[in-house]
Short mmCIF file of N, CA and C in Angstrom, two decimals:
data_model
loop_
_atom_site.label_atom_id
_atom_site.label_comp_id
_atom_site.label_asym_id
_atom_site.label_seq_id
_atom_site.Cartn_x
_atom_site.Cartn_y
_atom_site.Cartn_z
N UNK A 1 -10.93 -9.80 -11.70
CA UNK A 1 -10.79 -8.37 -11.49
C UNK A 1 -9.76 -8.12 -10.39
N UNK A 2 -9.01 -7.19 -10.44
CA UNK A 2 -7.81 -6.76 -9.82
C UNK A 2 -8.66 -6.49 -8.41
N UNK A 3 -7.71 -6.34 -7.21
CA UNK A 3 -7.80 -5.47 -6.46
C UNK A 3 -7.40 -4.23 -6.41
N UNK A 4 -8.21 -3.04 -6.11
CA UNK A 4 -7.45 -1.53 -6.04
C UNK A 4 -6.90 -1.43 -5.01
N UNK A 5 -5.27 -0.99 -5.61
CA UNK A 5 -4.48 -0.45 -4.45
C UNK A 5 -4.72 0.63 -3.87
N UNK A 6 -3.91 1.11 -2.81
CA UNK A 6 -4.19 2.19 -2.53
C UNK A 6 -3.59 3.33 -3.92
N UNK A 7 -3.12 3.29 -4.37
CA UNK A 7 -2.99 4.80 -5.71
C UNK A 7 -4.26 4.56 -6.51
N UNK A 8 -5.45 3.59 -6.68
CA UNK A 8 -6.11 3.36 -7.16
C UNK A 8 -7.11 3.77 -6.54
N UNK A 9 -7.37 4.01 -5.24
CA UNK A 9 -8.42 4.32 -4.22
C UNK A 9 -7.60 4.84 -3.53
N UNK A 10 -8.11 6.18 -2.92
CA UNK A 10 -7.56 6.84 -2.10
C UNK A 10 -8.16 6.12 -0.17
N UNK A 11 -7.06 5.67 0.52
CA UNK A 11 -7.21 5.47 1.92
C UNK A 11 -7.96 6.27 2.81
N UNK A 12 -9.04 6.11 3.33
CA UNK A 12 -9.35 7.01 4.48
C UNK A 12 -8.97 6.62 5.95
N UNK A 13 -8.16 7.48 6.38
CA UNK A 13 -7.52 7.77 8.01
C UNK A 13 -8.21 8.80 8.44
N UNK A 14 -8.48 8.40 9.98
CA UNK A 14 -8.43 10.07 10.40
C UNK A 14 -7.56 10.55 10.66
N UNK A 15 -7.04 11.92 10.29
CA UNK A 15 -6.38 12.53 11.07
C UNK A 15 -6.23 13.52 12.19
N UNK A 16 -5.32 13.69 12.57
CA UNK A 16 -5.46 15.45 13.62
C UNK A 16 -4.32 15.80 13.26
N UNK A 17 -4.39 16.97 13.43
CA UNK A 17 -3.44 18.00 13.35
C UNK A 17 -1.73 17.76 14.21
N UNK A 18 -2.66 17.44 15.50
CA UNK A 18 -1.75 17.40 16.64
C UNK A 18 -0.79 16.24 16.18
N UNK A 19 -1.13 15.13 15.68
CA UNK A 19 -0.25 14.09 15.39
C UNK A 19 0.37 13.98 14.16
N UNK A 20 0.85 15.57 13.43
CA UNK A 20 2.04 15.79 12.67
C UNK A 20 2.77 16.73 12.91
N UNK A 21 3.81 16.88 12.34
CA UNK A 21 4.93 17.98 12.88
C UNK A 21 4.98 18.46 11.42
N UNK A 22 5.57 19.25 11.56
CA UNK A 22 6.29 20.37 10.22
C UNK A 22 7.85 19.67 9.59
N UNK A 23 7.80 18.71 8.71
CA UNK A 23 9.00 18.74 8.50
C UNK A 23 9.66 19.41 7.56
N UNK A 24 9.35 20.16 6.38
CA UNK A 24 10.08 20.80 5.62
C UNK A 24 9.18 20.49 4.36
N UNK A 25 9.28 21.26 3.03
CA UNK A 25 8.97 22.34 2.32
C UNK A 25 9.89 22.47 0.87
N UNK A 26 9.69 22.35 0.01
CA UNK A 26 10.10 22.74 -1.46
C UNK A 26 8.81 24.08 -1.76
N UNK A 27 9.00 24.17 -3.13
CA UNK A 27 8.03 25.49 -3.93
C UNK A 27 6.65 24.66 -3.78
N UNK A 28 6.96 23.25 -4.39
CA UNK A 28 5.11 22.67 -4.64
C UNK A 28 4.83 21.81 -4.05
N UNK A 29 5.39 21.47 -2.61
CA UNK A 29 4.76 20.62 -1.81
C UNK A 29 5.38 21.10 0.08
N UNK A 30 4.63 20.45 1.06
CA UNK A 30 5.23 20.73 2.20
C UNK A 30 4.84 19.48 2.84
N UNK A 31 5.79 19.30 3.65
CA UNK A 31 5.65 17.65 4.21
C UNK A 31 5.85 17.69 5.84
N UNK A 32 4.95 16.62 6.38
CA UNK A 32 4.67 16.60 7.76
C UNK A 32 4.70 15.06 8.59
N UNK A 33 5.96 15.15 9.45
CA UNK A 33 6.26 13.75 9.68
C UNK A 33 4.63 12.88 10.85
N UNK A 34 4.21 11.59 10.80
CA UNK A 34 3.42 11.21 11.88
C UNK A 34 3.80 10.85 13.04
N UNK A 35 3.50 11.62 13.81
CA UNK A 35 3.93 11.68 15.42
C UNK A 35 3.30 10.70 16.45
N UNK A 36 1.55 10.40 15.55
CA UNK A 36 0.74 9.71 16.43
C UNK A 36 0.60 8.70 17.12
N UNK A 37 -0.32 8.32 17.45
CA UNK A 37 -0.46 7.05 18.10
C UNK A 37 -0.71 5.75 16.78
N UNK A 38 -1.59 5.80 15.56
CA UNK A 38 -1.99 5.10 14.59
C UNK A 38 -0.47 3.87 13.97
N UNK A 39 -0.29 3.07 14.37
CA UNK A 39 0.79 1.88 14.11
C UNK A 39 0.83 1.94 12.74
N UNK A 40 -0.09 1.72 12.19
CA UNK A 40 -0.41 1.53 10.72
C UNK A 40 0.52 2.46 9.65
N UNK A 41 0.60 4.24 10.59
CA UNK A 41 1.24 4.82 9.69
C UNK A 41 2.38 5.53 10.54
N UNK A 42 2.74 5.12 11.69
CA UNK A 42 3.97 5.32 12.57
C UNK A 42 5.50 5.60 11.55
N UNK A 43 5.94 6.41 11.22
CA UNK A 43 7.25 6.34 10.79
C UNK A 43 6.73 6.87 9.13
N UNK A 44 5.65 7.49 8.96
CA UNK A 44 5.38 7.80 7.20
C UNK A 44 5.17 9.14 7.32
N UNK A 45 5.70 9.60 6.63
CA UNK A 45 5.52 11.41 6.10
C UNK A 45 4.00 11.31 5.06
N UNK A 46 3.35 12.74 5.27
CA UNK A 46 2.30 13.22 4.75
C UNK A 46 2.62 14.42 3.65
N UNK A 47 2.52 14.13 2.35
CA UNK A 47 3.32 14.90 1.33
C UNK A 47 1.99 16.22 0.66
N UNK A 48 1.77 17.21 1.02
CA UNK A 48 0.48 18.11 0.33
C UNK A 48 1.00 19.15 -0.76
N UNK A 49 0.20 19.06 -1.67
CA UNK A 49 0.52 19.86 -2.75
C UNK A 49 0.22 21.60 -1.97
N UNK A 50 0.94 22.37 -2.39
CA UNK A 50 0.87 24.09 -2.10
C UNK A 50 0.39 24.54 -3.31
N UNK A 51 -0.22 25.93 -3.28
CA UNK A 51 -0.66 26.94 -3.77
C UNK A 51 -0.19 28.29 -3.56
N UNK A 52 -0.16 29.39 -4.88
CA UNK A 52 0.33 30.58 -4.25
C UNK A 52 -0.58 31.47 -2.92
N UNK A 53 -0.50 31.96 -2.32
CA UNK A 53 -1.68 32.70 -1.30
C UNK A 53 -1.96 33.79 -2.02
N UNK A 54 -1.71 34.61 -2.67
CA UNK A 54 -1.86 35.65 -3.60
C UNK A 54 -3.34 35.09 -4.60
N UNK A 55 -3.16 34.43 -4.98
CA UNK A 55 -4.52 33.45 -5.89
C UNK A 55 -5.58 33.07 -5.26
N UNK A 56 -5.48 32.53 -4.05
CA UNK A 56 -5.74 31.23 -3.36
C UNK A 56 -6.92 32.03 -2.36
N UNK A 57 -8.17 31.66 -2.15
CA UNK A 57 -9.10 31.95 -1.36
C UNK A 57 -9.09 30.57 -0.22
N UNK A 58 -10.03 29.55 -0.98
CA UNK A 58 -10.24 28.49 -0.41
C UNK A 58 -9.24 27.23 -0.98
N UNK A 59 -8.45 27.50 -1.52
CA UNK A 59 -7.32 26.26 -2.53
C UNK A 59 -6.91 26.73 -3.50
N UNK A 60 -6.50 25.94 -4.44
CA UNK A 60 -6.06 26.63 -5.86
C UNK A 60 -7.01 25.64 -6.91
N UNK A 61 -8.24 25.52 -6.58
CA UNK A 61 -9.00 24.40 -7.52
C UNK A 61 -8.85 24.97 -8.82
N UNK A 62 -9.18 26.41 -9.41
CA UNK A 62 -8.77 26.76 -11.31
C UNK A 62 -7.62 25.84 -11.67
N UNK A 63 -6.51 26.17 -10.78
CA UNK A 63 -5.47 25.28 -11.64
C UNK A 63 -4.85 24.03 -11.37
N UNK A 64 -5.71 23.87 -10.25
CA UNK A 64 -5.03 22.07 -9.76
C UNK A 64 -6.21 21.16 -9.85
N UNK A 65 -7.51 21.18 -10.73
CA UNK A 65 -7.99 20.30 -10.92
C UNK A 65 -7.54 19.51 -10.81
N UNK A 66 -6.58 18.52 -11.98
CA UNK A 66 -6.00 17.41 -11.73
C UNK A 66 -5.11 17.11 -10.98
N UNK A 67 -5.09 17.60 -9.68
CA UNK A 67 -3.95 17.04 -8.74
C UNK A 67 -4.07 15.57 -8.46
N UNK A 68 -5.48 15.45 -8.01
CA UNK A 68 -5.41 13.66 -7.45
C UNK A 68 -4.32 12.73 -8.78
N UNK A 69 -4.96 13.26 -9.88
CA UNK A 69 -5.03 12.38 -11.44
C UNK A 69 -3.28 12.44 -11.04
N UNK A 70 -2.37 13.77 -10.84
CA UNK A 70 -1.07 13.65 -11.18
C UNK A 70 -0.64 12.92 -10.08
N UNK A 71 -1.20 12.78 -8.64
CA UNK A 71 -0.59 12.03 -7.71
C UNK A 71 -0.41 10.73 -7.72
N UNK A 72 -1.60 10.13 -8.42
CA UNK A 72 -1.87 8.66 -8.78
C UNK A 72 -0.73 8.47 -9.71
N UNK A 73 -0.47 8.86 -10.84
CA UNK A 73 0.11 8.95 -12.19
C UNK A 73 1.62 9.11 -11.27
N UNK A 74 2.22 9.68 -11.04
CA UNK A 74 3.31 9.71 -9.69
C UNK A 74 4.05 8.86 -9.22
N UNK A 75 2.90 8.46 -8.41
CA UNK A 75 2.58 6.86 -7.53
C UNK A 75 3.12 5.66 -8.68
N UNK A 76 2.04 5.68 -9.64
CA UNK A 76 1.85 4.29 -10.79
C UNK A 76 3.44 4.59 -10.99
N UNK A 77 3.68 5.64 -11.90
CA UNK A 77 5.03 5.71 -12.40
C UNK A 77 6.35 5.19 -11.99
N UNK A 78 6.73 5.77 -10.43
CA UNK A 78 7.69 5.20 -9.37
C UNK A 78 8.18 3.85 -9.20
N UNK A 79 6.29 3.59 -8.96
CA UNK A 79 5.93 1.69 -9.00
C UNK A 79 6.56 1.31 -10.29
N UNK A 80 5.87 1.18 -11.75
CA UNK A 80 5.66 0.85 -12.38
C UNK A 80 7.16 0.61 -13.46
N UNK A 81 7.28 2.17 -13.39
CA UNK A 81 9.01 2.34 -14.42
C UNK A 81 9.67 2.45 -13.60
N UNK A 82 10.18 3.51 -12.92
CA UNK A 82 11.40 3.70 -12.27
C UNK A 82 11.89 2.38 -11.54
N UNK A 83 10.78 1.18 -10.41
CA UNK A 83 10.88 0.31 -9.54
C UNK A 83 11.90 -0.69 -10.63
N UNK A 84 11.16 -0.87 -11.67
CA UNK A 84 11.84 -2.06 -12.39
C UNK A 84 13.40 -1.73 -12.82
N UNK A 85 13.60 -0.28 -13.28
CA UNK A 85 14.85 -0.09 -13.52
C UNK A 85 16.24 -0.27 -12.73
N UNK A 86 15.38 0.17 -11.52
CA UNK A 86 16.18 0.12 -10.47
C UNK A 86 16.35 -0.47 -9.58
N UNK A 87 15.03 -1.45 -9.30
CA UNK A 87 14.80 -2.45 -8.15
C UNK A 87 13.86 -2.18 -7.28
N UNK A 88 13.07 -2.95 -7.20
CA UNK A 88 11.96 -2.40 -6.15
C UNK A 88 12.48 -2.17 -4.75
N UNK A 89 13.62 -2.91 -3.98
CA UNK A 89 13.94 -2.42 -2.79
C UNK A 89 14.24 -0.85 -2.72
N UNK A 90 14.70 -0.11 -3.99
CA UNK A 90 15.22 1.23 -4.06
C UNK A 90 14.07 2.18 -3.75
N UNK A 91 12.67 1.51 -4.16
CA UNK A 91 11.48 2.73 -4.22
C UNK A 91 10.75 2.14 -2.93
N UNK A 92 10.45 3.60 -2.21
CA UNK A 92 9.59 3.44 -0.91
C UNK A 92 8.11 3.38 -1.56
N UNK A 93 7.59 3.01 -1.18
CA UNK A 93 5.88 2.97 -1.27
C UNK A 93 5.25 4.16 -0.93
N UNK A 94 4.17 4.40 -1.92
CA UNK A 94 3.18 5.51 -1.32
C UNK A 94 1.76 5.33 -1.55
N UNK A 95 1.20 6.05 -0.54
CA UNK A 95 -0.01 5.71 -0.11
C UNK A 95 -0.68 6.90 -0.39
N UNK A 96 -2.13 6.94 -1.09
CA UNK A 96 -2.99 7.99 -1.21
C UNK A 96 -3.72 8.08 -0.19
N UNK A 97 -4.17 9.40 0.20
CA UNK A 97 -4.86 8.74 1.22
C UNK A 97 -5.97 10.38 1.29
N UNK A 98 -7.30 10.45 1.58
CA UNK A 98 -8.09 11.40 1.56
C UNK A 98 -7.93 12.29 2.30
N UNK A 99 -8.16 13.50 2.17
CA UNK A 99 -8.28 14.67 3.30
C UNK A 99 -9.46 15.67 2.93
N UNK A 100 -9.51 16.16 4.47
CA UNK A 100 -10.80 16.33 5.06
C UNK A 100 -9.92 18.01 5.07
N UNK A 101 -11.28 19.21 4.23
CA UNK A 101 -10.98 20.80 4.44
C UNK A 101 -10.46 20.93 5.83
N UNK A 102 -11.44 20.61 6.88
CA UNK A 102 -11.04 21.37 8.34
C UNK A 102 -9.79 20.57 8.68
N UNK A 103 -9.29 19.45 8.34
CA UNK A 103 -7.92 19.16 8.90
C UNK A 103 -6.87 19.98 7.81
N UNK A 104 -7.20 20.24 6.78
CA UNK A 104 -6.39 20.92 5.88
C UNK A 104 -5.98 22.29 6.67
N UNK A 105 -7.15 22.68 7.13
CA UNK A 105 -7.24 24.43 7.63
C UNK A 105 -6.39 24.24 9.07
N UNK A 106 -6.52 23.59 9.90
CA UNK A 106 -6.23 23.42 10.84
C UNK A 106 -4.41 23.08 11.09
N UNK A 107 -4.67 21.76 10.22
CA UNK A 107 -2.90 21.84 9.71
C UNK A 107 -1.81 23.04 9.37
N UNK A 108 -2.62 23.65 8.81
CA UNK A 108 -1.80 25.14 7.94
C UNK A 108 -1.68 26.11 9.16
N UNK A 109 -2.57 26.38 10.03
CA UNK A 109 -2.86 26.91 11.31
C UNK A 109 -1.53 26.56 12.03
N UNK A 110 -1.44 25.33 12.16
CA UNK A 110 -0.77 24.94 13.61
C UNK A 110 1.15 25.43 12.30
N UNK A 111 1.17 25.37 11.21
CA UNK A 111 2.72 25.06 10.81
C UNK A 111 2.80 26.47 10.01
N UNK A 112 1.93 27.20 10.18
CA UNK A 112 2.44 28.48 9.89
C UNK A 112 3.56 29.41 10.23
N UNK A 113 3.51 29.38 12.10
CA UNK A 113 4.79 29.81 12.73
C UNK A 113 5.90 29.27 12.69
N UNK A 114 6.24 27.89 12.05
CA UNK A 114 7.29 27.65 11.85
C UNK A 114 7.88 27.25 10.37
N UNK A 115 7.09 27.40 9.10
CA UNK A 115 7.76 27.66 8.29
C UNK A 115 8.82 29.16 8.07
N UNK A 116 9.51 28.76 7.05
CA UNK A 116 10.22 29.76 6.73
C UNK A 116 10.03 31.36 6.13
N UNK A 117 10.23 31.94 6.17
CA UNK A 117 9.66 33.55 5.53
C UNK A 117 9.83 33.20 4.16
N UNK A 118 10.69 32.90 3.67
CA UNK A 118 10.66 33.01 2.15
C UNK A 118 9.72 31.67 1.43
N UNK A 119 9.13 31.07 2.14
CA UNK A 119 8.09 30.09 1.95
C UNK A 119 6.97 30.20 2.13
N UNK A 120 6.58 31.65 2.26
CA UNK A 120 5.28 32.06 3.00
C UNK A 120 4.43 32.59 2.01
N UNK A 121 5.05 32.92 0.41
CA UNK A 121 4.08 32.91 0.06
C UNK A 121 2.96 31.79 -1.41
N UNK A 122 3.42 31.02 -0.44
CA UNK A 122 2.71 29.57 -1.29
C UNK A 122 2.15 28.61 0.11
N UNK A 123 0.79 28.03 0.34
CA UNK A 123 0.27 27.50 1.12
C UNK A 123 -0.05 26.46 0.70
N UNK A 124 -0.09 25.51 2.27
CA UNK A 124 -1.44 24.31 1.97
C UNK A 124 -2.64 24.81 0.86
N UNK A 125 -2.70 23.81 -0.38
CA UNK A 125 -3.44 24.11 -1.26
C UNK A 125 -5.17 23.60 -0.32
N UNK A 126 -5.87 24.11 0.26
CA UNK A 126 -7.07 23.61 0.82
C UNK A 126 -8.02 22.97 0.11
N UNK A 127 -8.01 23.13 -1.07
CA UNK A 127 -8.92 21.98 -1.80
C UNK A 127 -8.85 20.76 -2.44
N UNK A 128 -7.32 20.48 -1.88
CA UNK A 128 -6.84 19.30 -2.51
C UNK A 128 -7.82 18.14 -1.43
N UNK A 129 -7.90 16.90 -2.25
CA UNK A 129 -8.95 16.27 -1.63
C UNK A 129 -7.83 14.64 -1.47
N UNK A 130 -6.82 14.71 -1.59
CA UNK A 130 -5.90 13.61 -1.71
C UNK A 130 -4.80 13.88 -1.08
N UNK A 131 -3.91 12.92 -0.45
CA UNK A 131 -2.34 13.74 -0.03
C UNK A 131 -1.89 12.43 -0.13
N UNK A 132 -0.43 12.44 -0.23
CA UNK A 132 0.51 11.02 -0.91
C UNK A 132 1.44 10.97 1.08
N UNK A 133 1.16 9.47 1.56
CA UNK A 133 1.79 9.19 2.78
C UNK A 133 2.73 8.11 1.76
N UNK A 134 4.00 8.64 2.75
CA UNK A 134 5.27 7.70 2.12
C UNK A 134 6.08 7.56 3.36
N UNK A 135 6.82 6.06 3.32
CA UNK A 135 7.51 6.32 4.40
C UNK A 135 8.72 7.64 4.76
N UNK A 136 9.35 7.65 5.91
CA UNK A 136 10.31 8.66 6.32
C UNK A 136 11.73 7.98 6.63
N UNK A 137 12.22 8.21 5.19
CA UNK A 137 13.60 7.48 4.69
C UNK A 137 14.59 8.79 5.80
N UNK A 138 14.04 9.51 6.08
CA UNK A 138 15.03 10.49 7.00
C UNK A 138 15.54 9.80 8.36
N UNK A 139 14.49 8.62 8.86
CA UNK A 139 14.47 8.53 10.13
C UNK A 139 15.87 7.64 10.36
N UNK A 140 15.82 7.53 9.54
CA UNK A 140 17.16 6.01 8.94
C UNK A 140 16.78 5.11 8.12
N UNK A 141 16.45 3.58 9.21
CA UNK A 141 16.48 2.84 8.08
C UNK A 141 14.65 2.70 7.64
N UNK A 142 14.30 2.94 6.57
CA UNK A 142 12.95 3.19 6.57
C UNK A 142 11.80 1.65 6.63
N UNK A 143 11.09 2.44 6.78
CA UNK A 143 9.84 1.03 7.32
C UNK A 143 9.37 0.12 5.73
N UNK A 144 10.54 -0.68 5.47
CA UNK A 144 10.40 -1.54 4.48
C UNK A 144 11.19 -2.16 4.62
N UNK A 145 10.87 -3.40 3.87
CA UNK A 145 12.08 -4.16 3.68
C UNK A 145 12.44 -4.68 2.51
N UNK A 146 14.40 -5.06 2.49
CA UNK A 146 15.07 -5.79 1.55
C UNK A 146 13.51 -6.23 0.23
N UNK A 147 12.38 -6.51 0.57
CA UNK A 147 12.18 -6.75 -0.64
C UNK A 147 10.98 -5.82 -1.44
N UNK A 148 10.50 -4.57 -0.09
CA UNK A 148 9.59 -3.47 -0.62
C UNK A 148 8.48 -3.43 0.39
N UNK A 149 8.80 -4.49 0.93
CA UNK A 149 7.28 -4.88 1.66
C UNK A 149 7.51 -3.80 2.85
N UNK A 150 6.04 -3.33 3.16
CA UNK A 150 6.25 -2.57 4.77
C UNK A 150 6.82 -3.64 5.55
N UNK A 151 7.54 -3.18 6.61
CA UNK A 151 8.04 -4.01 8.07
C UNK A 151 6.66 -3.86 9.16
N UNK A 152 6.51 -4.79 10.32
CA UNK A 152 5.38 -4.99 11.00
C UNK A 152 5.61 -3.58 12.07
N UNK A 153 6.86 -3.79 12.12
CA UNK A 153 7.03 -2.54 13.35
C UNK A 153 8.15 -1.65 13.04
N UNK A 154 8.34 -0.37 13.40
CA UNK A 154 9.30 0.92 13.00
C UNK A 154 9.20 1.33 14.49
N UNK A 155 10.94 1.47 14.99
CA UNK A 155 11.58 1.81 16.27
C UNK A 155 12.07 3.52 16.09
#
């Protein structure tokens, strides 16, 4: 029997709020670099699916049931097709990893004032129960190496 990876099992971390920043934002996702102290995920962005706020009470659960299912499916895909076509050094790794409502609420709290106006009206989806950590290919050279593998340490 295999071992489950992490897209197979979602990771539990704790998080806080305080130890992400706001990095930027498309229509269906908003992403938040790790600032913290945790080594493990030093140098990886936190990727959350959005919802419209117009809809949205507590999340958008009517229509994102299957979010975890598409994040995994995502994940596998990247890995699975795209890696081989192109080479696995080309694809960064991603990590599922669980989230907790009150860090959801709390998150959206602290990065409200600095998103953009014309982004304001689609939110942290709050009932998503999964979020995809990938490294932060922005920082430069990202926390992998020549052959896919994480590196032990990111400067």
């Amino acid at each position: 029997m295999a071992v489950p990876s992490s897209v197979d099992l979602p990771e539990s971390i704790p998080f806080e709020p305080s130890d992400w920043n706001y990095k930027g934002e498309g229509n269906e996702n908003i992403v938040f670099s790790y600032r913290g102290s945790n080594t493990d995920i030093s140098g990886w962005l936190l990727r959350l699916s959005k919802c419209d706020v117009a809809t949205s009470v507590n999340g958008c659960t009517a229509h994102r049931l299957d979010d975890t299912q598409r994040k995994r499916d995502n994940a596998t895909y990247t890995t699975s097709v795209i890696g081989p076509l192109l080479g696995p050094e080309y694809i960064l790794p991603q990590r599922l990893v669980a989230l907790e409502p009150d860090f959801l609420r709390r998150l959206q709290a602290k990065s409200e004032p600095l998103r953009p106006a014309h982004r304001l009206h689609r939110q942290i989806d709050l009932s998503q129960d999964v979020g995809v950590l990938m490294p932060n290919a922005f920082r430069g050279t990202p926390p992998v190496s020549s052959s896919g593998r994480l590196r032990q340490s990111v400067t």
